PDB file of C-alpha atoms in Angstrom:
ATOM      1  CA  MET A  13     166.493  91.132 153.931  1.00  0.00           C
ATOM      2  CA  GLU A  14     166.424  88.568 151.260  1.00  0.00           C
ATOM      3  CA  TYR A  15     162.946  88.233 152.093  1.00  0.00           C
ATOM      4  CA  GLN A  16     162.339  91.665 152.142  1.00  0.00           C
ATOM      5  CA  ALA A  17     163.509  91.948 148.507  1.00  0.00           C
ATOM      6  CA  LEU A  18     161.287  89.120 147.722  1.00  0.00           C
ATOM      7  CA  ILE A  19     158.132  90.265 149.621  1.00  0.00           C
ATOM      8  CA  GLN A  20     158.058  93.918 147.502  1.00  0.00           C
ATOM      9  CA  PRO A  21     157.634  91.747 144.351  1.00  0.00           C
ATOM     10  CA  VAL A  22     155.221  89.047 145.403  1.00  0.00           C
ATOM     11  CA  ILE A  23     153.301  92.127 146.933  1.00  0.00           C
ATOM     12  CA  SER A  24     153.214  93.587 143.542  1.00  0.00           C
ATOM     13  CA  ILE A  25     152.387  90.405 141.718  1.00  0.00           C
ATOM     14  CA  ILE A  26     149.343  89.677 144.245  1.00  0.00           C
ATOM     15  CA  LEU A  27     148.179  93.161 143.932  1.00  0.00           C
ATOM     16  CA  ALA A  28     148.507  92.783 139.747  1.00  0.00           C
ATOM     17  CA  ILE A  29     146.490  89.587 140.097  1.00  0.00           C
ATOM     18  CA  ILE A  30     143.890  91.074 142.358  1.00  0.00           C
ATOM     19  CA  SER A  31     143.784  93.975 140.109  1.00  0.00           C
ATOM     20  CA  GLY A  32     143.282  91.677 136.999  1.00  0.00           C
ATOM     21  CA  LEU A  33     140.648  89.629 138.678  1.00  0.00           C
ATOM     22  CA  LEU A  34     138.673  92.680 139.505  1.00  0.00           C
ATOM     23  CA  SER A  35     139.168  94.167 136.087  1.00  0.00           C
ATOM     24  CA  TYR A  36     137.869  90.967 134.517  1.00  0.00           C
ATOM     25  CA  VAL A  37     134.893  90.624 137.248  1.00  0.00           C
ATOM     26  CA  ALA A  38     134.037  94.225 135.895  1.00  0.00           C
ATOM     27  CA  SER A  39     134.343  93.756 132.577  1.00  0.00           C
ATOM     28  CA  LYS A  40     132.292  90.309 132.720  1.00  0.00           C
ATOM     29  CA  ALA A  41     129.524  92.396 134.572  1.00  0.00           C
ATOM     30  CA  ASN A  42     129.970  95.282 132.157  1.00  0.00           C
ATOM     31  CA  ASN A  43     129.652  92.651 129.053  1.00  0.00           C
ATOM     32  CA  LYS A  44     126.462  91.030 130.924  1.00  0.00           C
ATOM     33  CA  ALA A  45     124.974  94.699 131.337  1.00  0.00           C
ATOM     34  CA  GLU A  46     125.587  95.562 127.681  1.00  0.00           C
ATOM     35  CA  ILE A  47     124.210  92.021 126.507  1.00  0.00           C
ATOM     36  CA  GLU A  48     121.048  92.747 128.669  1.00  0.00           C
ATOM     37  CA  LYS A  49     120.592  96.076 127.046  1.00  0.00           C
ATOM     38  CA  GLN A  50     121.084  94.736 123.560  1.00  0.00           C
ATOM     39  CA  ALA A  51     118.607  91.870 124.307  1.00  0.00           C
ATOM     40  CA  LYS A  52     116.038  94.307 125.353  1.00  0.00           C
ATOM     41  CA  GLU A  53     116.674  96.475 122.510  1.00  0.00           C
ATOM     42  CA  HIS A  54     116.364  93.457 120.126  1.00  0.00           C
ATOM     43  CA  SER A  55     113.288  92.646 121.995  1.00  0.00           C
ATOM     44  CA  HIS A  56     111.668  95.998 121.327  1.00  0.00           C
ATOM     45  CA  THR A  57     112.785  95.883 117.701  1.00  0.00           C
ATOM     46  CA  VAL A  58     111.098  92.466 117.144  1.00  0.00           C
ATOM     47  CA  GLU A  59     108.013  93.688 118.770  1.00  0.00           C
ATOM     48  CA  LYS A  60     107.817  96.827 116.764  1.00  0.00           C
ATOM     49  CA  LEU A  61     108.387  94.617 113.687  1.00  0.00           C
ATOM     50  CA  GLU A  62     105.614  92.029 114.796  1.00  0.00           C
ATOM     51  CA  LYS A  63     103.184  95.145 115.326  1.00  0.00           C
ATOM     52  CA  GLU A  64     104.164  96.382 111.758  1.00  0.00           C
ATOM     53  CA  PHE A  65     103.771  92.994 110.148  1.00  0.00           C
ATOM     54  CA  HIS A  66     100.344  92.296 111.735  1.00  0.00           C
ATOM     55  CA  HIS A  67      99.370  95.938 110.747  1.00  0.00           C
ATOM     56  CA  GLN A  68     100.398  95.254 107.182  1.00  0.00           C
ATOM     57  CA  ILE A  69      98.669  91.997 107.240  1.00  0.00           C
ATOM     58  CA  ASP A  70      95.485  93.565 108.497  1.00  0.00           C
ATOM     59  CA  THR A  71      95.767  96.365 105.982  1.00  0.00           C
ATOM     60  CA  LEU A  72      96.331  93.618 103.191  1.00  0.00           C
ATOM     61  CA  LYS A  73      93.261  91.802 104.645  1.00  0.00           C
ATOM     62  CA  GLN A  74      91.081  94.737 104.281  1.00  0.00           C
ATOM     63  CA  GLN A  75      92.245  95.678 100.696  1.00  0.00           C
ATOM     64  CA  HIS A  76      91.788  92.237  99.444  1.00  0.00           C
ATOM     65  CA  ALA A  77      88.126  92.235 101.168  1.00  0.00           C
ATOM     66  CA  LEU A  78      87.334  95.659  99.136  1.00  0.00           C
ATOM     67  CA  ASP A  79      88.714  94.252  95.967  1.00  0.00           C
ATOM     68  CA  LEU A  80      86.689  90.933  96.315  1.00  0.00           C
ATOM     69  CA  GLU A  81      83.733  93.084  96.897  1.00  0.00           C
ATOM     70  CA  LYS A  82      84.439  95.253  93.707  1.00  0.00           C
ATOM     71  CA  ILE A  83      84.984  92.133  91.694  1.00  0.00           C
ATOM     72  CA  LYS A  84      81.574  90.659  92.888  1.00  0.00           C
ATOM     73  CA  GLN A  85      79.994  93.896  92.183  1.00  0.00           C
ATOM     74  CA  ALA A  86      81.341  94.167  88.627  1.00  0.00           C
ATOM     75  CA  HIS A  87      80.423  90.637  88.129  1.00  0.00           C
ATOM     76  CA  GLU A  88      76.883  91.021  89.223  1.00  0.00           C
ATOM     77  CA  LEU A  89      76.568  94.252  86.871  1.00  0.00           C
ATOM     78  CA  ARG A  90      77.792  91.997  83.989  1.00  0.00           C
ATOM     79  CA  LEU A  91      75.528  89.468  84.822  1.00  0.00           C
ATOM     80  CA  GLN A  92      72.413  91.865  84.817  1.00  0.00           C
ATOM     81  CA  GLU A  93      73.701  93.243  81.452  1.00  0.00           C
ATOM     82  CA  LEU A  94      73.796  89.619  79.991  1.00  0.00           C
ATOM     83  CA  GLU A  95      70.242  89.075  81.444  1.00  0.00           C
ATOM     84  CA  LYS A  96      69.095  92.158  79.690  1.00  0.00           C
ATOM     85  CA  VAL A  97      70.694  91.390  76.586  1.00  0.00           C
ATOM     86  CA  SER A  98      69.482  87.912  76.727  1.00  0.00           C
ATOM     87  CA  GLN A  99      65.957  89.363  77.315  1.00  0.00           C
ATOM     88  CA  LEU A 100      66.209  91.815  74.322  1.00  0.00           C
ATOM     89  CA  ASP A 101      67.362  88.745  72.076  1.00  0.00           C
ATOM     90  CA  THR A 102      64.239  86.872  73.196  1.00  0.00           C
ATOM     91  CA  GLU A 103      62.179  89.839  72.564  1.00  0.00           C
ATOM     92  CA  THR A 104      63.856  90.344  69.037  1.00  0.00           C
ATOM     93  CA  ASP A 105      63.168  86.686  68.357  1.00  0.00           C
ATOM     94  CA  LYS A 106      59.606  87.216  69.128  1.00  0.00           C
ATOM     95  CA  ALA A 107      59.153  90.239  67.031  1.00  0.00           C
ATOM     96  CA  MET A 108      60.892  88.282  64.089  1.00  0.00           C
ATOM     97  CA  LYS A 109      58.810  85.273  64.223  1.00  0.00           C
ATOM     98  CA  ILE A 110      55.599  87.883  64.529  1.00  0.00           C
ATOM     99  CA  ASN A 111      57.009  89.701  61.456  1.00  0.00           C
ATOM    100  CA  ASP A 112      57.848  86.457  59.684  1.00  0.00           C
ATOM    101  CA  ILE A 113      54.039  85.249  60.160  1.00  0.00           C
ATOM    102  CA  ILE A 114      52.843  88.600  59.192  1.00  0.00           C
ATOM    103  CA  TYR A 115      54.700  88.460  56.238  1.00  0.00           C
ATOM    104  CA  LYS A 116      53.703  84.845  55.352  1.00  0.00           C
ATOM    105  CA  THR A 117      50.082  85.930  56.071  1.00  0.00           C
ATOM    106  CA  ILE A 118      50.447  88.803  53.773  1.00  0.00           C
ATOM    107  CA  THR A 119      51.718  86.933  50.990  1.00  0.00           C
ATOM    108  CA  GLY A 120      49.590  84.249  51.434  1.00  0.00           C
ATOM    109  CA  GLU A 121      51.826  81.436  52.497  1.00  0.00           C
ATOM    110  CA  VAL A 122      50.083  80.963  55.857  1.00  0.00           C
ATOM    111  CA  ASP A 123      46.469  81.052  56.515  1.00  0.00           C
ATOM    112  CA  LEU A 124      45.719  83.792  58.961  1.00  0.00           C
ATOM    113  CA  ASP A 125      43.058  81.739  60.938  1.00  0.00           C
ATOM    114  CA  LYS A 126      45.570  78.929  61.554  1.00  0.00           C
ATOM    115  CA  ALA A 127      48.174  81.274  62.553  1.00  0.00           C
ATOM    116  CA  LEU A 128      46.237  82.957  64.889  1.00  0.00           C
ATOM    117  CA  LYS A 129      44.928  79.416  66.415  1.00  0.00           C
ATOM    118  CA  LEU A 130      48.824  78.392  66.693  1.00  0.00           C
ATOM    119  CA  ALA A 131      49.645  81.736  68.443  1.00  0.00           C
ATOM    120  CA  ASP A 132      46.818  81.026  70.761  1.00  0.00           C
ATOM    121  CA  LYS A 133      48.166  77.514  71.778  1.00  0.00           C
ATOM    122  CA  ALA A 134      51.652  78.692  72.126  1.00  0.00           C
ATOM    123  CA  ASN A 135      50.509  81.564  74.490  1.00  0.00           C
ATOM    124  CA  ASN A 136      48.306  78.988  76.411  1.00  0.00           C
ATOM    125  CA  HIS A 137      51.440  76.616  76.944  1.00  0.00           C
ATOM    126  CA  LYS A 138      53.412  79.261  78.613  1.00  0.00           C
TER     127      LYS A 138
END
């Protein structure tokens, strides 16, 4: 009988140990499944962020290209304006020189024939 009294607690202890081990294994499996689930969620989030990042980079590249094109066009327009101003300055200088020669011819400072010969030489050199 003594053994009978000891067998019952030993069986209870063994069952408790088995139950504990099964709980541990189930918990470990549950943790592994949870870790895999979180890893998949994390992977999905990372992929989503990468796609968004690449989309933003592509958008920025396109915007940058458009901005550069606008700047290039603005510079070309400014260059054309400067060329027009330069051409007008050249024409104004010519007109002023002609007016100066006409004035000097009228006032008698320059001989008209000499002025025309100089003008012909200047035109022939161009």
